[in-house]
Amino acid sequence: MELRKIDPSILKEDPHNPRQSPVIPALEDQLYANIKAVGLIQPPIFKEKNGEFLIVAGARRVRACIRAGLTEIDALYTEHDDRTTMMHSFAENVVRAGLGTVDTWRYIEAMAGADWNEEAIAVSLNIPPRTIRRLRLCGSIHPAVLDQMAKGDEPNESQLRTIASALKEDQAEAWKKHKPKKNERTSWWDYSRALDQRRLYARDAAFDDTLAKAHGIVWLEDLFAEGDQDNRYTTQVDDYLGAQHEHMSNTMPKKGVILTLDSSGDPKLPPKAERNYGPPRKGDILGHYVSDRTGKIEVIAYRMPEEQAKSKAAGKKGETNAIAAPIEGIAVKTRAPVTQAGMSMIGDFRTAALHKAFAEDEIDDLTLIGLLVLAVCGNNVDVRTGIDDEVLRVRGRDILAARIAADGVLTADPETLRQTARDALRIGLSLRDTTYGGNSGMVARVAGVAVNADRHLPTMGTEEFMACLSKNEMEAVGSANGVLPRQTGKATRAAVIERLKNETYVYPPARFALNKDESEVLADRAKSAGRFAHSLGNDGDGDAQAETDLDTPPWDEPEAEAA
């Protein structure tokens, strides 16, 4: 090979380059930032063919150099035949491996020792400063644990922080118990839990003193906490969680189910189970688990889908298995950002938040009257309610009428009227995705904005909800929260969930506020209703356009499509 100085812009990509799939833009940006900061380190290899210079290895480096504005770079010229250069090109893309966490940390520490600060390191490597600080946690880890991590067996970020926050002596002691056998991987969850120094309080414990003694739990007193509650705590996380598990098993109701946790600490439901994110309903199964984050015994409701009827074996007469060719000019339907299951979860979230705002938050009388009018305008004004309360769902309107007009006279008691109005709103307004038409449509969203029901929406940064997002939507959520795309959608989702696990995250389109398009639809349908009202005065003749507009109710909300 011969080292030459060459203008990168005259180097062309080989049409037979093994890497035909586009590279993740974030990786291209990282390489560009690195070359712009420190220059080209490894020269690309090129050959001459038919008077053109074709890149054998290093196409991404050449693109980054051109983007960085370099007019001259070092490059290696090869005269090997096509058969040999083809293997070089393939090996460049396949037979290589990135640095592991430990090797990266050692390099960063070496740079820090050479007077590089964290910001300069982050800029030169195009790595977020937060990642640099996370990698430097390795300096607080027991050497034997680092050796295991260097083999590619690494904990997740949360476990790494727990391990690094413990004393090295404690790490060494716990490693004796949790060190993996030869050719086995480490149970980082068990090891990090043994080092967890969180405070778990007696007030959150379901077990009694007898079970606490059996597990060897020693309570300490938090002298700086508020004095009106039980301030005893322990740092024996493993023993505390074990006692909670034993108590949960001993007191499990007949129809209760114990759930296991996934790698993110969220409960794992049985296959095909549908979680209910609102209050439990009749027919729901209650799953019990001990939260690895809080130590509390938590209960969630879910239900199993009914058995689907067997599909008919034969199709209608005349049917064929031929696939129709797409018609030119008609766009092919792509996957929606959120699946139908995700939209159903959002409906549950919104309805629970809306009803909580109606039941608990302060609402002035004028707003209350306006909300009642909106409730009457809902699509489900039959009323096909989405409320969870069994009594109010079946006999709700009779009960409310009796409450305010028991003797045939409307009560004048303001508090009774206000409370009844709140219950009427809970019965009338819903955003739940039901088979019987219980969704009130956009009017319920407008009502949610009026009472600021966004405050009551739960966190959606969970495995169950994030799994309902398309890959592109998942990457958009990650980008908005400082998480770069990973090699697979599943890896990106896991990184986003890890990033959001300690905060309440609400998926922006799940909030109550209407977007611009929805507001325009609402305005157009209001105008349509106005045109129809105007047409009624035209000698009974009517307006054809207004009659056409009646096919869609003015307050209806278009169904969300999902693949």
Short mmCIF file of N, CA and C in Angstrom, two decimals, residues 409-508:
data_model
loop_
_atom_site.label_atom_id
_atom_site.label_comp_id
_atom_site.label_asym_id
_atom_site.label_seq_id
_atom_site.Cartn_x
_atom_site.Cartn_y
_atom_site.Cartn_z
N VAL A 409 -89.24 18.21 44.34
CA VAL A 409 -88.82 19.61 44.26
C VAL A 409 -87.30 19.64 44.18
N LEU A 410 -86.76 20.46 43.26
CA LEU A 410 -85.30 20.57 43.12
C LEU A 410 -84.70 21.16 44.39
N THR A 411 -83.71 20.49 44.94
CA THR A 411 -83.09 20.96 46.17
C THR A 411 -82.39 22.29 45.95
N ALA A 412 -82.38 23.10 47.02
CA ALA A 412 -81.68 24.40 46.95
C ALA A 412 -80.35 24.35 47.66
N ASP A 413 -79.96 23.14 48.12
CA ASP A 413 -78.70 23.01 48.85
C ASP A 413 -77.53 23.07 47.86
N PRO A 414 -76.68 24.12 47.92
CA PRO A 414 -75.60 24.27 46.94
C PRO A 414 -74.62 23.09 46.92
N GLU A 415 -74.28 22.58 48.11
CA GLU A 415 -73.29 21.50 48.18
C GLU A 415 -73.82 20.22 47.55
N THR A 416 -75.11 19.92 47.79
CA THR A 416 -75.70 18.73 47.17
C THR A 416 -75.71 18.86 45.66
N LEU A 417 -76.08 20.06 45.16
CA LEU A 417 -76.10 20.29 43.72
C LEU A 417 -74.71 20.16 43.11
N ARG A 418 -73.72 20.71 43.81
CA ARG A 418 -72.35 20.65 43.28
C ARG A 418 -71.87 19.20 43.21
N GLN A 419 -72.08 18.44 44.30
CA GLN A 419 -71.60 17.05 44.32
C GLN A 419 -72.32 16.21 43.27
N THR A 420 -73.63 16.46 43.11
CA THR A 420 -74.40 15.71 42.10
C THR A 420 -73.92 16.07 40.70
N ALA A 421 -73.60 17.35 40.49
CA ALA A 421 -73.07 17.76 39.19
C ALA A 421 -71.75 17.07 38.89
N ARG A 422 -70.91 16.94 39.89
CA ARG A 422 -69.63 16.24 39.69
C ARG A 422 -69.86 14.79 39.30
N ASP A 423 -70.80 14.11 40.00
CA ASP A 423 -71.08 12.71 39.68
C ASP A 423 -71.69 12.58 38.29
N ALA A 424 -72.53 13.56 37.92
CA ALA A 424 -73.12 13.54 36.58
C ALA A 424 -72.05 13.67 35.50
N LEU A 425 -71.06 14.50 35.78
CA LEU A 425 -69.94 14.65 34.84
C LEU A 425 -69.17 13.35 34.71
N ARG A 426 -68.97 12.66 35.81
CA ARG A 426 -68.23 11.38 35.78
C ARG A 426 -69.00 10.33 34.99
N ILE A 427 -70.34 10.37 35.09
CA ILE A 427 -71.15 9.42 34.32
C ILE A 427 -71.17 9.80 32.85
N GLY A 428 -71.28 11.10 32.55
CA GLY A 428 -71.50 11.53 31.18
C GLY A 428 -70.26 11.62 30.32
N LEU A 429 -69.14 12.04 30.89
CA LEU A 429 -67.95 12.28 30.08
C LEU A 429 -66.93 11.16 30.26
N SER A 430 -66.50 10.61 29.14
CA SER A 430 -65.54 9.51 29.18
C SER A 430 -64.72 9.51 27.90
N LEU A 431 -63.50 9.04 27.99
CA LEU A 431 -62.65 8.86 26.82
C LEU A 431 -62.19 7.42 26.70
N ARG A 432 -62.92 6.54 27.36
CA ARG A 432 -62.55 5.12 27.38
C ARG A 432 -62.91 4.46 26.05
N ASP A 433 -62.01 3.64 25.54
CA ASP A 433 -62.23 2.94 24.28
C ASP A 433 -63.05 1.69 24.55
N THR A 434 -64.35 1.74 24.29
CA THR A 434 -65.24 0.62 24.59
C THR A 434 -65.89 0.10 23.32
N THR A 435 -66.48 -1.08 23.43
CA THR A 435 -67.17 -1.68 22.28
C THR A 435 -68.60 -1.17 22.16
N TYR A 436 -69.08 -0.47 23.19
CA TYR A 436 -70.48 -0.02 23.17
C TYR A 436 -70.59 1.50 22.97
N GLY A 437 -69.51 2.14 22.51
CA GLY A 437 -69.58 3.56 22.19
C GLY A 437 -69.53 4.47 23.40
N GLY A 438 -68.67 4.18 24.37
CA GLY A 438 -68.61 4.97 25.59
C GLY A 438 -67.67 6.16 25.52
N ASN A 439 -67.13 6.47 24.32
CA ASN A 439 -66.19 7.58 24.18
C ASN A 439 -66.95 8.86 23.83
N SER A 440 -66.85 9.89 24.67
CA SER A 440 -67.58 11.14 24.44
C SER A 440 -66.99 11.98 23.33
N GLY A 441 -65.78 11.70 22.91
CA GLY A 441 -65.16 12.46 21.83
C GLY A 441 -64.43 13.69 22.33
N MET A 442 -64.28 14.66 21.44
CA MET A 442 -63.45 15.83 21.74
C MET A 442 -64.00 16.70 22.86
N VAL A 443 -65.31 16.65 23.10
CA VAL A 443 -65.86 17.48 24.17
C VAL A 443 -65.28 17.09 25.53
N ALA A 444 -65.01 15.79 25.71
CA ALA A 444 -64.41 15.35 26.97
C ALA A 444 -62.98 15.86 27.09
N ARG A 445 -62.27 15.99 25.96
CA ARG A 445 -60.92 16.54 25.97
C ARG A 445 -60.97 18.01 26.38
N VAL A 446 -61.95 18.76 25.81
CA VAL A 446 -62.11 20.18 26.15
C VAL A 446 -62.41 20.32 27.65
N ALA A 447 -63.25 19.41 28.18
CA ALA A 447 -63.56 19.43 29.61
C ALA A 447 -62.31 19.15 30.43
N GLY A 448 -61.48 18.22 29.96
CA GLY A 448 -60.25 17.90 30.68
C GLY A 448 -59.31 19.08 30.78
N VAL A 449 -59.24 19.88 29.69
CA VAL A 449 -58.41 21.10 29.72
C VAL A 449 -58.98 22.09 30.72
N ALA A 450 -60.32 22.19 30.78
CA ALA A 450 -60.96 23.17 31.65
C ALA A 450 -60.67 22.91 33.12
N VAL A 451 -60.56 21.64 33.51
CA VAL A 451 -60.31 21.30 34.92
C VAL A 451 -58.86 20.88 35.15
N ASN A 452 -58.00 21.06 34.12
CA ASN A 452 -56.57 20.73 34.23
C ASN A 452 -56.38 19.28 34.66
N ALA A 453 -57.07 18.36 33.98
CA ALA A 453 -57.01 16.94 34.33
C ALA A 453 -55.65 16.33 33.99
N ASP A 454 -54.79 17.04 33.24
CA ASP A 454 -53.44 16.53 32.95
C ASP A 454 -52.68 16.20 34.24
N ARG A 455 -53.01 16.92 35.32
CA ARG A 455 -52.30 16.69 36.59
C ARG A 455 -52.50 15.27 37.11
N HIS A 456 -53.59 14.63 36.72
CA HIS A 456 -53.92 13.31 37.25
C HIS A 456 -53.51 12.17 36.33
N LEU A 457 -52.92 12.48 35.18
CA LEU A 457 -52.47 11.41 34.28
C LEU A 457 -51.29 10.67 34.91
N PRO A 458 -51.26 9.34 34.81
CA PRO A 458 -50.16 8.57 35.41
C PRO A 458 -48.93 8.60 34.52
N THR A 459 -47.83 8.08 35.03
CA THR A 459 -46.62 8.00 34.21
C THR A 459 -46.82 6.97 33.11
N MET A 460 -46.33 7.28 31.93
CA MET A 460 -46.46 6.38 30.79
C MET A 460 -45.11 5.84 30.33
N GLY A 461 -44.07 6.10 31.13
CA GLY A 461 -42.74 5.60 30.79
C GLY A 461 -42.55 4.17 31.24
N THR A 462 -43.52 3.29 30.89
CA THR A 462 -43.49 1.90 31.31
C THR A 462 -43.37 0.99 30.10
N GLU A 463 -42.98 -0.25 30.35
CA GLU A 463 -42.82 -1.23 29.28
C GLU A 463 -44.15 -1.45 28.55
N GLU A 464 -45.26 -1.53 29.33
CA GLU A 464 -46.56 -1.81 28.73
C GLU A 464 -46.95 -0.75 27.71
N PHE A 465 -46.79 0.53 28.07
CA PHE A 465 -47.22 1.59 27.16
C PHE A 465 -46.19 1.82 26.05
N MET A 466 -44.90 1.85 26.39
CA MET A 466 -43.88 2.14 25.38
C MET A 466 -43.86 1.07 24.28
N ALA A 467 -44.27 -0.16 24.62
CA ALA A 467 -44.33 -1.22 23.61
C ALA A 467 -45.40 -0.94 22.56
N CYS A 468 -46.30 0.00 22.83
CA CYS A 468 -47.37 0.34 21.89
C CYS A 468 -46.93 1.40 20.88
N LEU A 469 -45.73 1.95 21.03
CA LEU A 469 -45.25 2.98 20.11
C LEU A 469 -44.48 2.36 18.96
N SER A 470 -44.61 2.95 17.78
CA SER A 470 -43.83 2.49 16.64
C SER A 470 -42.35 2.81 16.86
N LYS A 471 -41.48 2.21 16.06
CA LYS A 471 -40.05 2.44 16.23
C LYS A 471 -39.70 3.91 16.03
N ASN A 472 -40.28 4.53 14.99
CA ASN A 472 -39.99 5.95 14.74
C ASN A 472 -40.47 6.82 15.88
N GLU A 473 -41.66 6.51 16.41
CA GLU A 473 -42.20 7.30 17.51
C GLU A 473 -41.36 7.10 18.77
N MET A 474 -40.87 5.85 18.96
CA MET A 474 -40.04 5.55 20.13
C MET A 474 -38.73 6.35 20.07
N GLU A 475 -38.16 6.43 18.87
CA GLU A 475 -36.92 7.20 18.71
C GLU A 475 -37.18 8.70 18.92
N ALA A 476 -38.35 9.17 18.51
CA ALA A 476 -38.69 10.58 18.73
C ALA A 476 -38.84 10.89 20.22
N VAL A 477 -39.46 9.96 20.96
CA VAL A 477 -39.59 10.13 22.42
C VAL A 477 -38.21 10.12 23.06
N GLY A 478 -37.34 9.19 22.60
CA GLY A 478 -35.98 9.14 23.14
C GLY A 478 -35.21 10.42 22.86
N SER A 479 -35.31 10.92 21.63
CA SER A 479 -34.61 12.15 21.26
C SER A 479 -35.05 13.33 22.13
N ALA A 480 -36.37 13.39 22.41
CA ALA A 480 -36.89 14.49 23.23
C ALA A 480 -36.43 14.40 24.68
N ASN A 481 -35.95 13.21 25.08
CA ASN A 481 -35.52 13.02 26.47
C ASN A 481 -34.03 12.69 26.57
N GLY A 482 -33.27 13.02 25.52
CA GLY A 482 -31.82 12.87 25.58
C GLY A 482 -31.32 11.45 25.44
N VAL A 483 -32.09 10.56 24.79
CA VAL A 483 -31.67 9.17 24.59
C VAL A 483 -31.42 8.94 23.10
N LEU A 484 -30.19 8.56 22.75
CA LEU A 484 -29.86 8.31 21.35
C LEU A 484 -30.44 6.98 20.89
N PRO A 485 -30.79 6.84 19.60
CA PRO A 485 -31.30 5.57 19.09
C PRO A 485 -30.28 4.45 19.26
N ARG A 486 -30.75 3.27 19.58
CA ARG A 486 -29.89 2.10 19.69
C ARG A 486 -30.00 1.27 18.41
N GLN A 487 -29.29 0.14 18.40
CA GLN A 487 -29.26 -0.69 17.20
C GLN A 487 -30.63 -1.29 16.88
N THR A 488 -31.43 -1.58 17.91
CA THR A 488 -32.75 -2.16 17.71
C THR A 488 -33.80 -1.32 18.42
N GLY A 489 -35.05 -1.47 17.97
CA GLY A 489 -36.14 -0.74 18.62
C GLY A 489 -36.30 -1.16 20.07
N LYS A 490 -36.11 -2.45 20.34
CA LYS A 490 -36.24 -2.95 21.71
C LYS A 490 -35.20 -2.33 22.62
N ALA A 491 -33.97 -2.20 22.12
CA ALA A 491 -32.90 -1.59 22.92
C ALA A 491 -33.17 -0.11 23.17
N THR A 492 -33.70 0.57 22.14
CA THR A 492 -34.05 1.99 22.33
C THR A 492 -35.14 2.13 23.38
N ARG A 493 -36.15 1.24 23.31
CA ARG A 493 -37.25 1.31 24.28
C ARG A 493 -36.73 1.08 25.70
N ALA A 494 -35.84 0.11 25.87
CA ALA A 494 -35.29 -0.17 27.20
C ALA A 494 -34.51 1.02 27.74
N ALA A 495 -33.76 1.69 26.85
CA ALA A 495 -32.98 2.86 27.28
C ALA A 495 -33.90 4.01 27.68
N VAL A 496 -34.99 4.20 26.93
CA VAL A 496 -35.93 5.28 27.26
C VAL A 496 -36.62 5.00 28.60
N ILE A 497 -37.03 3.74 28.80
CA ILE A 497 -37.70 3.36 30.06
C ILE A 497 -36.75 3.57 31.23
N GLU A 498 -35.49 3.21 31.05
CA GLU A 498 -34.49 3.39 32.11
C GLU A 498 -34.31 4.88 32.41
N ARG A 499 -34.33 5.71 31.36
CA ARG A 499 -34.16 7.16 31.54
C ARG A 499 -35.35 7.77 32.29
N LEU A 500 -36.55 7.26 32.06
CA LEU A 500 -37.76 7.89 32.61
C LEU A 500 -38.27 7.23 33.88
N LYS A 501 -37.57 6.21 34.39
CA LYS A 501 -38.15 5.41 35.47
C LYS A 501 -38.33 6.17 36.77
N ASN A 502 -37.56 7.23 36.99
CA ASN A 502 -37.66 7.96 38.26
C ASN A 502 -38.45 9.25 38.15
N GLU A 503 -39.22 9.40 37.07
CA GLU A 503 -40.02 10.61 36.92
C GLU A 503 -41.37 10.27 36.30
N THR A 504 -42.30 11.18 36.42
CA THR A 504 -43.62 10.99 35.83
C THR A 504 -43.59 11.52 34.41
N TYR A 505 -43.66 10.60 33.45
CA TYR A 505 -43.61 10.98 32.04
C TYR A 505 -44.99 10.81 31.42
N VAL A 506 -45.50 11.85 30.79
CA VAL A 506 -46.78 11.79 30.09
C VAL A 506 -46.51 11.95 28.59
N TYR A 507 -46.90 10.96 27.82
CA TYR A 507 -46.75 11.00 26.37
C TYR A 507 -47.50 12.22 25.83
N PRO A 508 -46.80 13.19 25.17
CA PRO A 508 -47.44 14.46 24.81
C PRO A 508 -48.79 14.34 24.09
#
